[in-house]
Amino acid sequence: MAHTDTSTRPQWPGYRWPHLCDLTRALQAEPEWPQMDRWLAARFRERKAYGGKDRRFYSDRLFQLCRLAAVPVMLQQGYSQPASSNNGQAVWTADTLWLAFKATPAVELWGWLVLLDGLDEQAPNELTDVAQRRAWLDRQRDEPGLQAAIQGWLPGWQPWLDQRTAASHWSDSQAGHWLAMQMTRPPIWLRALPGKGEQAARSLYAAGLTVLDQAGDVLALAPDSPITKTKAWDAGWVEIQDRASQRIVEAVVAEPGHRVWDVCAGGGGKAVALASRVGPAGEVLATDIRAHALQETERRAARQGFTNLHTQALDATRPDAVANLKAGAFDRVVIDAPCSGAGTWRRNPDSRWRLTEASLSALQPIQDQLLAQASASVKAGGYLVYATCSWLVVENEDRVSQFLSENPEFTLLSQSMVGAPEDDADTMFVAVMQRD
C-alpha cells in the first residue's frame, strides 16, 4: 500500500475521524502488529466506499502511527498515570508496547499525534481537555524516553545498536545518521538491464518522473513514483530492487557460465539479477519454501526474457528436501535468510514492533540450518553468500562465526553491512565465504 512521508503534516479533516478511529480499533484487535501493506489492502477491500483520496489519507496516517506508535502510548500513560508511569524508560519492549497500544482508546492515540503536530484546534471533539494536554506535553518535550520514541526508537534496543556500531566501526555521527534515516522512506531503487540505464533514465524523465540519482544502470526515483505505468517498465528495461539488495548481488561476483543457487529466492529480485550476470551459458536455480513467491520470480524472469532461471519449491532446512541437489554442484550459493526484517524499517515501520527476543531466538536455528544444508552444494573454490535484511549482529556476524567454527573448509572473504547509512536505502548484511 503506497504511503507518503511529509515534513509538514497534512490537515486532519474532522469528518474522517470516525473512519480513522474505526480502522485503528480494527488494528488494535489483531493478535500482533500485522504487516501493514497487506492489512490495509484487505481493509480497503472491505470498505469499498472509500475513494482514492480517502485510502491515501488513511494509509498515510496509519503508517505515521506505525513509526510513532510509542509516542502516544507513552504520553497517554504518563498523562493519565503520572505517579506510576516512567514515561518511556528501558522497561518498554515491543511486547509491552503492543499491549499498551491495544489498551489505549483510538481517539487518545490520535489526539496526542495531533498535538505533537501542533494542530491542537483539529483534535477530535471527544477530547475535552486539549489545553491541559498541551500544557502537560510541553513539559515533557525534553524527556529522553519521549525523544527516543519520536525517533521510532525504544531504549531497550540500544544494546543491539551498540553492538552494530562496534561491529561496523560506525562513528557516533554515522550511527546518529542511520538512526535518523529510520524515520524516513528511501527512494524507489531500480536496476536497469546491462547497458540500459541511460535509455531508461531518458524514458522516465519523459514520463514526468523524478529521477533522484542515476549511476550507470542504477537509478533512484522519488517514493510513490508510478514506475509500472512507464515505457521503461513495459519494455523490461528496469526492475525494482533496493540499492542494498543490488549490492548483495554485486558481492556474489557471479560470472558468465556460473551455476548459482538462490536458496531463499522469495519474489526473485536477486535471482533475476543473477540470471542477467551468468548469461545464457549459466544457470540460476531459485528455490523457496513458498511456492506462490516463486510465481513472482517466474513472472519477473519472463518479463525480462530470461530462460536460464528455473524455480523449485522446497524447504532448504530439511536434508531430504535438498538431497536431490548434487553436492558441490554450484559455483555460488546465496542464502538471503529469513530474519527479523529490522533492516527494512524505513519501508515497513510496523516490523519494528514485532522485534522481540523470542522472535530472534526462533529465527537463529533456521538461519543456522540453512547455512549447514546449503553449504554442501558449493563446489571447491566456490562462494557461499549469506545475507539478511537485518542490522542485528546476532542474525549476521554471530551466525557466520558459528558456521565457520563448525565448517573449517570455508574461509571468510568479507562481511559488512550494505545500504544505509552510506546509501539512502534499506540496511542489509552480506558475508562471502569460499570453500577450500
Tab-separated table of C-alpha atoms in Angstrom:
chain	number	residue	atom	x	y	z
A	1	MET	CA	0.000	0.000	0.000
A	2	ALA	CA	1.522	3.319	-1.031
A	3	HIS	CA	2.099	5.866	1.694
A	4	THR	CA	3.740	9.257	1.878
A	5	ASP	CA	6.012	10.886	4.419
A	6	THR	CA	5.726	14.648	4.576
A	7	SER	CA	7.836	17.128	6.503
A	8	THR	CA	4.688	19.127	7.258
A	9	ARG	CA	1.756	17.005	8.361
A	10	PRO	CA	-1.452	17.481	6.369
A	11	GLN	CA	-4.611	18.796	7.927
A	12	TRP	CA	-6.860	16.459	9.905
A	13	PRO	CA	-10.345	16.708	8.337
A	14	GLY	CA	-12.833	16.192	11.143
A	15	TYR	CA	-15.232	14.121	9.033
A	16	ARG	CA	-12.546	11.432	8.708
A	17	TRP	CA	-12.055	10.920	12.453
A	18	PRO	CA	-14.759	8.234	12.826
A	19	HIS	CA	-13.321	6.193	9.965
A	20	LEU	CA	-9.716	6.627	11.094
A	21	CYS	CA	-10.616	5.556	14.626
A	22	ASP	CA	-12.605	2.609	13.273
A	23	LEU	CA	-9.578	1.422	11.296
A	24	THR	CA	-7.383	1.915	14.357
A	25	ARG	CA	-9.685	-0.199	16.515
A	26	ALA	CA	-9.558	-2.924	13.855
A	27	LEU	CA	-5.755	-2.758	14.045
A	28	GLN	CA	-5.864	-2.997	17.830
A	29	ALA	CA	-7.992	-6.140	17.571
A	30	GLU	CA	-5.183	-8.023	15.807
A	31	PRO	CA	-3.151	-10.543	17.878
A	32	GLU	CA	0.076	-8.793	16.865
A	33	TRP	CA	1.017	-5.812	14.752
A	34	PRO	CA	0.301	-7.006	11.210
A	35	GLN	CA	2.189	-6.336	8.003
A	36	MET	CA	0.554	-3.005	7.265
A	37	ASP	CA	0.665	-3.006	3.464
A	38	ARG	CA	-1.286	-6.253	3.277
A	39	TRP	CA	-3.514	-5.398	6.232
A	40	LEU	CA	-4.569	-2.068	4.770
A	41	ALA	CA	-5.191	-3.585	1.337
A	42	ALA	CA	-7.570	-6.102	2.956
A	43	ARG	CA	-9.351	-3.402	4.981
A	44	PHE	CA	-9.835	-1.226	1.922
A	45	ARG	CA	-11.317	-4.153	0.014
A	46	GLU	CA	-13.856	-4.440	2.836
A	47	ARG	CA	-14.607	-0.705	2.787
A	48	LYS	CA	-15.392	-0.113	-0.857
A	49	ALA	CA	-16.998	3.282	-0.134
A	50	TYR	CA	-13.542	4.802	0.457
A	51	GLY	CA	-12.355	6.774	-2.545
A	52	GLY	CA	-8.782	7.133	-3.688
A	53	LYS	CA	-8.120	10.241	-1.581
A	54	ASP	CA	-9.652	8.547	1.458
A	55	ARG	CA	-7.439	5.491	1.063
A	56	ARG	CA	-4.343	7.624	0.670
A	57	PHE	CA	-5.180	9.693	3.759
A	58	TYR	CA	-5.885	6.682	5.981
A	59	SER	CA	-2.841	4.849	4.655
A	60	ASP	CA	-0.552	7.809	5.286
A	61	ARG	CA	-1.872	8.356	8.788
A	62	LEU	CA	-1.674	4.701	9.797
A	63	PHE	CA	1.894	4.455	8.546
A	64	GLN	CA	2.630	7.580	10.584
A	65	LEU	CA	1.154	5.734	13.563
A	66	CYS	CA	3.435	2.768	12.802
A	67	ARG	CA	6.514	4.957	13.050
A	68	LEU	CA	5.391	6.878	16.112
A	69	ALA	CA	3.399	4.220	17.977
A	70	ALA	CA	5.456	4.528	21.153
A	71	VAL	CA	4.831	8.276	21.436
A	72	PRO	CA	1.050	8.403	22.070
A	73	VAL	CA	1.226	5.295	24.265
A	74	MET	CA	3.888	6.824	26.499
A	75	LEU	CA	2.149	10.188	26.574
A	76	GLN	CA	-1.216	8.713	27.478
A	77	GLN	CA	0.230	6.588	30.250
A	78	GLY	CA	2.239	9.463	31.634
A	79	TYR	CA	-0.707	11.871	31.459
A	80	SER	CA	-3.272	9.519	32.960
A	81	GLN	CA	-0.984	7.759	35.474
A	82	PRO	CA	1.692	10.314	36.398
A	83	ALA	CA	2.570	8.625	39.676
A	84	SER	CA	3.197	5.142	38.276
A	85	SER	CA	4.453	5.800	34.758
A	86	ASN	CA	8.135	6.158	33.989
A	87	ASN	CA	7.184	7.518	30.554
A	88	GLY	CA	9.338	5.553	28.208
A	89	GLN	CA	12.298	4.212	30.125
A	90	ALA	CA	14.002	0.905	29.255
A	91	VAL	CA	11.129	-1.266	30.535
A	92	TRP	CA	9.355	-0.731	27.240
A	93	THR	CA	9.698	-3.594	24.777
A	94	ALA	CA	7.845	-4.335	21.553
A	95	ASP	CA	5.666	-6.780	23.519
A	96	THR	CA	4.744	-4.410	26.332
A	97	LEU	CA	4.221	-1.531	23.934
A	98	TRP	CA	1.793	-3.603	21.832
A	99	LEU	CA	-0.264	-4.496	24.901
A	100	ALA	CA	-0.409	-0.850	25.975
A	101	PHE	CA	-1.223	0.244	22.410
A	102	LYS	CA	-4.158	-2.181	22.245
A	103	ALA	CA	-5.493	-0.835	25.560
A	104	THR	CA	-5.303	2.856	24.593
A	105	PRO	CA	-8.518	4.298	23.079
A	106	ALA	CA	-8.044	5.173	19.424
A	107	VAL	CA	-9.120	8.772	19.942
A	108	GLU	CA	-6.413	9.157	22.604
A	109	LEU	CA	-3.721	7.812	20.274
A	110	TRP	CA	-4.621	10.245	17.529
A	111	GLY	CA	-5.196	13.152	19.890
A	112	TRP	CA	-1.601	13.025	21.043
A	113	LEU	CA	-0.281	12.864	17.474
A	114	VAL	CA	-2.346	15.908	16.516
A	115	LEU	CA	-0.932	17.795	19.492
A	116	LEU	CA	2.543	16.651	18.560
A	117	ASP	CA	1.922	18.236	15.134
A	118	GLY	CA	0.920	21.490	16.858
A	119	LEU	CA	-2.599	21.328	15.396
A	120	ASP	CA	-4.473	21.486	18.701
A	121	GLU	CA	-7.567	23.068	17.168
A	122	GLN	CA	-8.050	19.993	14.972
A	123	ALA	CA	-8.046	17.466	17.814
A	124	PRO	CA	-11.055	15.101	17.966
A	125	ASN	CA	-14.079	16.640	19.685
A	126	GLU	CA	-14.130	13.744	22.141
A	127	LEU	CA	-11.031	15.203	23.817
A	128	THR	CA	-12.364	17.891	26.154
A	129	ASP	CA	-9.064	18.607	27.922
A	130	VAL	CA	-6.893	19.672	24.996
A	131	ALA	CA	-5.490	22.703	26.827
A	132	GLN	CA	-4.408	20.598	29.780
A	133	ARG	CA	-2.857	18.026	27.455
A	134	ARG	CA	-0.972	20.746	25.635
A	135	ALA	CA	0.462	22.158	28.849
A	136	TRP	CA	1.487	18.685	30.036
A	137	LEU	CA	3.024	17.751	26.669
A	138	ASP	CA	5.119	20.926	26.604
A	139	ARG	CA	6.605	19.960	29.967
A	140	GLN	CA	7.634	16.537	28.620
A	141	ARG	CA	9.395	17.672	25.456
A	142	ASP	CA	12.942	17.094	26.713
A	143	GLU	CA	12.252	13.750	28.413
A	144	PRO	CA	14.819	11.258	26.953
A	145	GLY	CA	12.363	8.375	26.547
A	146	LEU	CA	9.940	10.593	24.632
A	147	GLN	CA	12.694	11.970	22.420
A	148	ALA	CA	13.745	8.417	21.560
A	149	ALA	CA	10.138	7.451	20.806
A	150	ILE	CA	9.791	10.416	18.438
A	151	GLN	CA	12.647	8.776	16.507
A	152	GLY	CA	10.716	5.492	16.443
A	153	TRP	CA	13.135	4.035	18.962
A	154	LEU	CA	12.854	2.145	22.258
A	155	PRO	CA	15.706	2.493	24.786
A	156	GLY	CA	15.711	-1.296	25.183
A	157	TRP	CA	17.007	-1.624	21.616
A	158	GLN	CA	20.136	0.432	22.336
A	159	PRO	CA	22.361	-2.560	23.226
A	160	TRP	CA	21.633	-4.008	19.767
A	161	LEU	CA	22.616	-0.729	18.109
A	162	ASP	CA	25.761	-0.517	20.252
A	163	GLN	CA	26.726	-3.997	19.004
A	164	ARG	CA	26.180	-2.903	15.412
A	165	THR	CA	28.127	0.319	15.884
A	166	ALA	CA	31.080	-1.637	17.268
A	167	ALA	CA	30.946	-4.411	14.639
A	168	SER	CA	30.741	-1.963	11.715
A	169	HIS	CA	33.088	0.601	13.276
A	170	TRP	CA	30.474	3.311	12.860
A	171	SER	CA	31.280	6.714	14.267
A	172	ASP	CA	28.756	8.439	16.506
A	173	SER	CA	27.845	10.566	13.511
A	174	GLN	CA	27.215	7.527	11.307
A	175	ALA	CA	25.117	5.824	13.980
A	176	GLY	CA	23.111	9.006	14.509
A	177	HIS	CA	22.573	9.408	10.781
A	178	TRP	CA	21.424	5.791	10.475
A	179	LEU	CA	19.004	6.245	13.353
A	180	ALA	CA	17.512	9.397	11.803
A	181	MET	CA	17.107	7.591	8.477
A	182	GLN	CA	14.801	5.024	10.094
A	183	MET	CA	12.013	7.622	10.227
A	184	THR	CA	12.112	8.453	6.511
A	185	ARG	CA	11.257	6.485	3.402
A	186	PRO	CA	14.033	5.670	0.942
A	187	PRO	CA	13.550	6.236	-2.773
A	188	ILE	CA	12.435	3.554	-5.194
A	189	TRP	CA	15.641	1.974	-6.448
A	190	LEU	CA	15.774	0.477	-9.922
A	191	ARG	CA	18.198	-1.916	-11.559
A	192	ALA	CA	18.353	-1.492	-15.298
A	193	LEU	CA	19.317	-4.250	-17.700
A	194	PRO	CA	23.023	-4.045	-18.521
A	195	GLY	CA	23.604	-1.015	-20.711
A	196	LYS	CA	20.002	0.221	-20.483
A	197	GLY	CA	20.474	2.748	-17.657
A	198	GLU	CA	20.730	5.883	-19.793
A	199	GLN	CA	17.867	4.845	-22.055
A	200	ALA	CA	15.695	4.042	-19.045
A	201	ALA	CA	16.520	7.379	-17.393
A	202	ARG	CA	15.514	9.318	-20.510
A	203	SER	CA	12.281	7.378	-20.709
A	204	LEU	CA	11.465	8.034	-17.048
A	205	TYR	CA	12.195	11.736	-17.407
A	206	ALA	CA	9.929	11.856	-20.456
A	207	ALA	CA	7.170	10.222	-18.391
A	208	GLY	CA	7.422	13.067	-15.871
A	209	LEU	CA	9.042	11.025	-13.085
A	210	THR	CA	11.681	12.498	-10.795
A	211	VAL	CA	14.976	10.635	-11.130
A	212	LEU	CA	16.826	11.431	-7.910
A	213	ASP	CA	20.018	9.616	-8.804
A	214	GLN	CA	21.469	7.677	-11.701
A	215	ALA	CA	24.825	5.963	-11.913
A	216	GLY	CA	25.179	3.614	-14.845
A	217	ASP	CA	22.428	1.014	-14.583
A	218	VAL	CA	21.375	2.019	-11.052
A	219	LEU	CA	18.573	4.580	-10.712
A	220	ALA	CA	16.585	6.083	-7.845
A	221	LEU	CA	13.095	7.546	-8.131
A	222	ALA	CA	11.042	9.605	-5.729
A	223	PRO	CA	8.865	7.460	-3.428
A	224	ASP	CA	5.441	6.548	-4.827
A	225	SER	CA	6.569	7.100	-8.425
A	226	PRO	CA	4.220	5.162	-10.775
A	227	ILE	CA	7.059	3.190	-12.326
A	228	THR	CA	4.837	0.355	-13.576
A	229	LYS	CA	2.992	2.811	-15.838
A	230	THR	CA	6.054	3.760	-17.861
A	231	LYS	CA	7.577	2.611	-21.131
A	232	ALA	CA	10.807	1.682	-19.343
A	233	TRP	CA	8.864	-0.794	-17.219
A	234	ASP	CA	6.722	-2.184	-20.041
A	235	ALA	CA	9.814	-2.739	-22.159
A	236	GLY	CA	11.524	-4.656	-19.346
A	237	TRP	CA	14.424	-2.211	-19.114
A	238	VAL	CA	14.195	-1.849	-15.334
A	239	GLU	CA	13.353	-3.870	-12.243
A	240	ILE	CA	12.554	-2.571	-8.760
A	241	GLN	CA	15.350	-3.602	-6.393
A	242	ASP	CA	16.595	-1.734	-3.347
A	243	ARG	CA	20.170	-0.483	-3.546
A	244	ALA	CA	21.224	-2.653	-0.596
A	245	SER	CA	19.860	-5.728	-2.362
A	246	GLN	CA	21.740	-4.747	-5.515
A	247	ARG	CA	24.951	-4.557	-3.512
A	248	ILE	CA	24.407	-8.106	-2.296
A	249	VAL	CA	24.142	-9.228	-5.928
A	250	GLU	CA	27.413	-7.434	-6.625
A	251	ALA	CA	29.057	-9.241	-3.696
A	252	VAL	CA	28.143	-12.628	-5.212
A	253	VAL	CA	30.504	-11.913	-8.129
A	254	ALA	CA	28.553	-14.208	-10.444
A	255	GLU	CA	30.271	-14.635	-13.796
A	256	PRO	CA	29.092	-15.786	-17.233
A	257	GLY	CA	28.614	-19.542	-17.248
A	258	HIS	CA	28.275	-19.899	-13.475
A	259	ARG	CA	25.680	-22.131	-11.825
A	260	VAL	CA	24.017	-20.262	-8.965
A	261	TRP	CA	21.558	-21.461	-6.333
A	262	ASP	CA	19.434	-18.729	-4.747
A	263	VAL	CA	18.205	-20.680	-1.718
A	264	CYS	CA	15.517	-18.327	-0.352
A	265	ALA	CA	14.604	-16.514	-3.543
A	266	GLY	CA	11.287	-15.017	-2.443
A	267	GLY	CA	9.973	-12.706	-5.158
A	268	GLY	CA	13.130	-13.207	-7.184
A	269	GLY	CA	14.793	-9.797	-7.249
A	270	LYS	CA	18.272	-11.211	-6.688
A	271	ALA	CA	17.644	-14.347	-8.754
A	272	VAL	CA	16.671	-12.324	-11.827
A	273	ALA	CA	19.652	-10.005	-11.363
A	274	LEU	CA	21.944	-13.028	-11.084
A	275	ALA	CA	20.420	-14.541	-14.231
A	276	SER	CA	21.440	-11.430	-16.140
A	277	ARG	CA	25.011	-11.855	-14.910
A	278	VAL	CA	25.555	-15.569	-15.606
A	279	GLY	CA	24.194	-15.220	-19.142
A	280	PRO	CA	22.791	-17.891	-21.477
A	281	ALA	CA	25.634	-20.285	-20.689
A	282	GLY	CA	24.926	-20.101	-16.961
A	283	GLU	CA	22.015	-21.181	-14.810
A	284	VAL	CA	20.187	-19.868	-11.740
A	285	LEU	CA	18.117	-22.178	-9.556
A	286	ALA	CA	15.668	-20.182	-7.428
A	287	THR	CA	14.078	-22.049	-4.532
A	288	ASP	CA	11.788	-21.037	-1.706
A	289	ILE	CA	9.530	-22.736	0.806
A	290	ARG	CA	6.651	-20.601	-0.563
A	291	ALA	CA	5.512	-21.754	-3.998
A	292	HIS	CA	3.429	-18.602	-4.516
A	293	ALA	CA	6.526	-16.410	-4.087
A	294	LEU	CA	8.273	-18.317	-6.869
A	295	GLN	CA	5.412	-17.447	-9.217
A	296	GLU	CA	6.549	-13.832	-8.931
A	297	THR	CA	10.131	-14.929	-9.662
A	298	GLU	CA	8.953	-16.692	-12.810
A	299	ARG	CA	6.910	-13.665	-13.879
A	300	ARG	CA	9.879	-11.331	-13.463
A	301	ALA	CA	12.196	-13.644	-15.377
A	302	ALA	CA	9.707	-13.966	-18.211
A	303	ARG	CA	9.204	-10.196	-18.372
A	304	GLN	CA	12.922	-9.741	-18.986
A	305	GLY	CA	13.210	-12.723	-21.294
A	306	PHE	CA	15.499	-14.915	-19.166
A	307	THR	CA	15.327	-18.629	-19.930
A	308	ASN	CA	18.299	-19.559	-17.732
A	309	LEU	CA	16.341	-19.246	-14.455
A	310	HIS	CA	14.485	-22.233	-13.009
A	311	THR	CA	12.401	-22.484	-9.847
A	312	GLN	CA	11.641	-25.215	-7.340
A	313	ALA	CA	9.582	-25.078	-4.148
A	314	LEU	CA	11.420	-26.723	-1.236
A	315	ASP	CA	12.335	-26.288	2.420
A	316	ALA	CA	16.109	-25.938	2.384
A	317	THR	CA	16.377	-26.553	6.132
A	318	ARG	CA	15.401	-30.210	5.587
A	319	PRO	CA	18.101	-32.662	4.461
A	320	ASP	CA	15.608	-34.776	2.491
A	321	ALA	CA	14.374	-31.708	0.592
A	322	VAL	CA	17.831	-30.841	-0.747
A	323	ALA	CA	19.098	-34.405	-1.182
A	324	ASN	CA	18.485	-34.262	-4.938
A	325	LEU	CA	20.746	-31.210	-5.271
A	326	LYS	CA	24.141	-32.629	-6.118
A	327	ALA	CA	26.878	-31.870	-3.603
A	328	GLY	CA	29.429	-29.408	-4.938
A	329	ALA	CA	27.266	-28.575	-7.943
A	330	PHE	CA	27.177	-24.759	-7.721
A	331	ASP	CA	29.729	-22.014	-8.227
A	332	ARG	CA	27.698	-19.711	-5.992
A	333	VAL	CA	25.137	-20.477	-3.298
A	334	VAL	CA	23.223	-17.448	-1.999
A	335	ILE	CA	21.216	-17.578	1.229
A	336	ASP	CA	19.065	-14.490	1.863
A	337	ALA	CA	17.892	-15.958	5.140
A	338	PRO	CA	14.567	-15.396	6.906
A	339	CYS	CA	15.218	-12.763	9.543
A	340	SER	CA	13.663	-10.083	11.725
A	341	GLY	CA	13.475	-7.637	8.804
A	342	ALA	CA	14.972	-4.947	11.037
A	343	GLY	CA	16.818	-3.534	8.049
A	344	THR	CA	13.537	-2.698	6.302
A	345	TRP	CA	12.063	-0.445	8.998
A	346	ARG	CA	12.170	2.502	6.611
A	347	ARG	CA	9.727	0.838	4.216
A	348	ASN	CA	7.959	-1.372	6.754
A	349	PRO	CA	7.809	0.613	10.014
A	350	ASP	CA	5.363	-1.884	11.529
A	351	SER	CA	8.085	-4.554	11.609
A	352	ARG	CA	9.935	-2.769	14.416
A	353	TRP	CA	7.071	-3.608	16.779
A	354	ARG	CA	7.450	-7.315	16.006
A	355	LEU	CA	11.115	-7.344	17.032
A	356	THR	CA	11.335	-9.360	20.242
A	357	GLU	CA	13.874	-11.599	21.944
A	358	ALA	CA	11.541	-14.542	21.361
A	359	SER	CA	11.251	-13.900	17.619
A	360	LEU	CA	15.036	-13.616	17.299
A	361	SER	CA	15.572	-16.833	19.208
A	362	ALA	CA	13.141	-18.646	16.906
A	363	LEU	CA	14.918	-17.439	13.762
A	364	GLN	CA	18.504	-18.354	14.647
A	365	PRO	CA	18.097	-22.159	14.299
A	366	ILE	CA	16.540	-21.628	10.862
A	367	GLN	CA	19.441	-19.431	9.791
A	368	ASP	CA	21.962	-21.975	11.058
A	369	GLN	CA	20.167	-24.874	9.367
A	370	LEU	CA	20.092	-23.076	6.026
A	371	LEU	CA	23.827	-22.489	6.185
A	372	ALA	CA	24.511	-26.086	7.182
A	373	GLN	CA	22.310	-27.649	4.487
A	374	ALA	CA	23.039	-25.391	1.527
A	375	SER	CA	26.791	-25.181	2.047
A	376	ALA	CA	27.226	-28.760	0.837
A	377	SER	CA	26.256	-27.647	-2.664
A	378	VAL	CA	29.166	-25.202	-3.013
A	379	LYS	CA	31.916	-26.552	-5.262
A	380	ALA	CA	35.594	-26.264	-4.357
A	381	GLY	CA	36.673	-22.669	-4.862
A	382	GLY	CA	33.043	-21.536	-4.973
A	383	TYR	CA	31.345	-18.932	-2.792
A	384	LEU	CA	28.746	-19.299	-0.073
A	385	VAL	CA	27.000	-15.934	0.337
A	386	TYR	CA	24.929	-15.333	3.468
A	387	ALA	CA	22.668	-12.276	3.609
A	388	THR	CA	19.853	-10.833	5.700
A	389	CYS	CA	17.745	-7.693	5.659
A	390	SER	CA	18.700	-7.083	9.289
A	391	TRP	CA	21.257	-4.922	11.088
A	392	LEU	CA	21.340	-7.114	14.195
A	393	VAL	CA	24.708	-8.720	14.949
A	394	VAL	CA	23.011	-11.819	16.380
A	395	GLU	CA	21.469	-12.570	12.966
A	396	ASN	CA	24.592	-11.745	10.993
A	397	GLU	CA	28.179	-11.863	12.261
A	398	ASP	CA	27.214	-14.259	15.052
A	399	ARG	CA	25.648	-16.731	12.622
A	400	VAL	CA	28.645	-16.545	10.283
A	401	SER	CA	31.062	-17.127	13.175
A	402	GLN	CA	29.033	-20.095	14.357
A	403	PHE	CA	29.038	-21.624	10.856
A	404	LEU	CA	32.771	-21.108	10.301
A	405	SER	CA	33.620	-22.659	13.649
A	406	GLU	CA	31.820	-25.839	12.565
A	407	ASN	CA	32.928	-25.826	8.903
A	408	PRO	CA	36.692	-25.143	8.681
A	409	GLU	CA	36.674	-25.920	4.955
A	410	PHE	CA	35.184	-22.435	4.427
A	411	THR	CA	37.153	-19.185	4.680
A	412	LEU	CA	35.573	-15.790	5.291
A	413	LEU	CA	36.443	-13.400	2.470
A	414	SER	CA	34.344	-10.424	3.584
A	415	GLN	CA	31.367	-9.388	5.661
A	416	SER	CA	29.720	-5.997	6.004
A	417	MET	CA	26.522	-4.019	6.200
A	418	VAL	CA	25.308	-2.579	2.895
A	419	GLY	CA	22.793	0.163	2.218
A	420	ALA	CA	22.130	2.702	4.986
A	421	PRO	CA	23.832	4.771	6.300
A	422	GLU	CA	26.080	5.014	3.219
A	423	ASP	CA	23.199	4.648	0.740
A	424	ASP	CA	19.706	6.120	1.015
A	425	ALA	CA	18.319	2.597	1.150
A	426	ASP	CA	17.416	-0.329	3.369
A	427	THR	CA	20.044	-1.834	5.688
A	428	MET	CA	21.281	-5.318	4.787
A	429	PHE	CA	24.165	-7.628	5.662
A	430	VAL	CA	26.269	-9.801	3.393
A	431	ALA	CA	29.073	-12.266	4.111
A	432	VAL	CA	31.083	-14.064	1.437
A	433	MET	CA	32.781	-17.360	2.318
A	434	GLN	CA	34.889	-19.503	-0.022
A	435	ARG	CA	35.130	-23.275	0.019
A	436	ASP	CA	38.715	-24.545	0.046
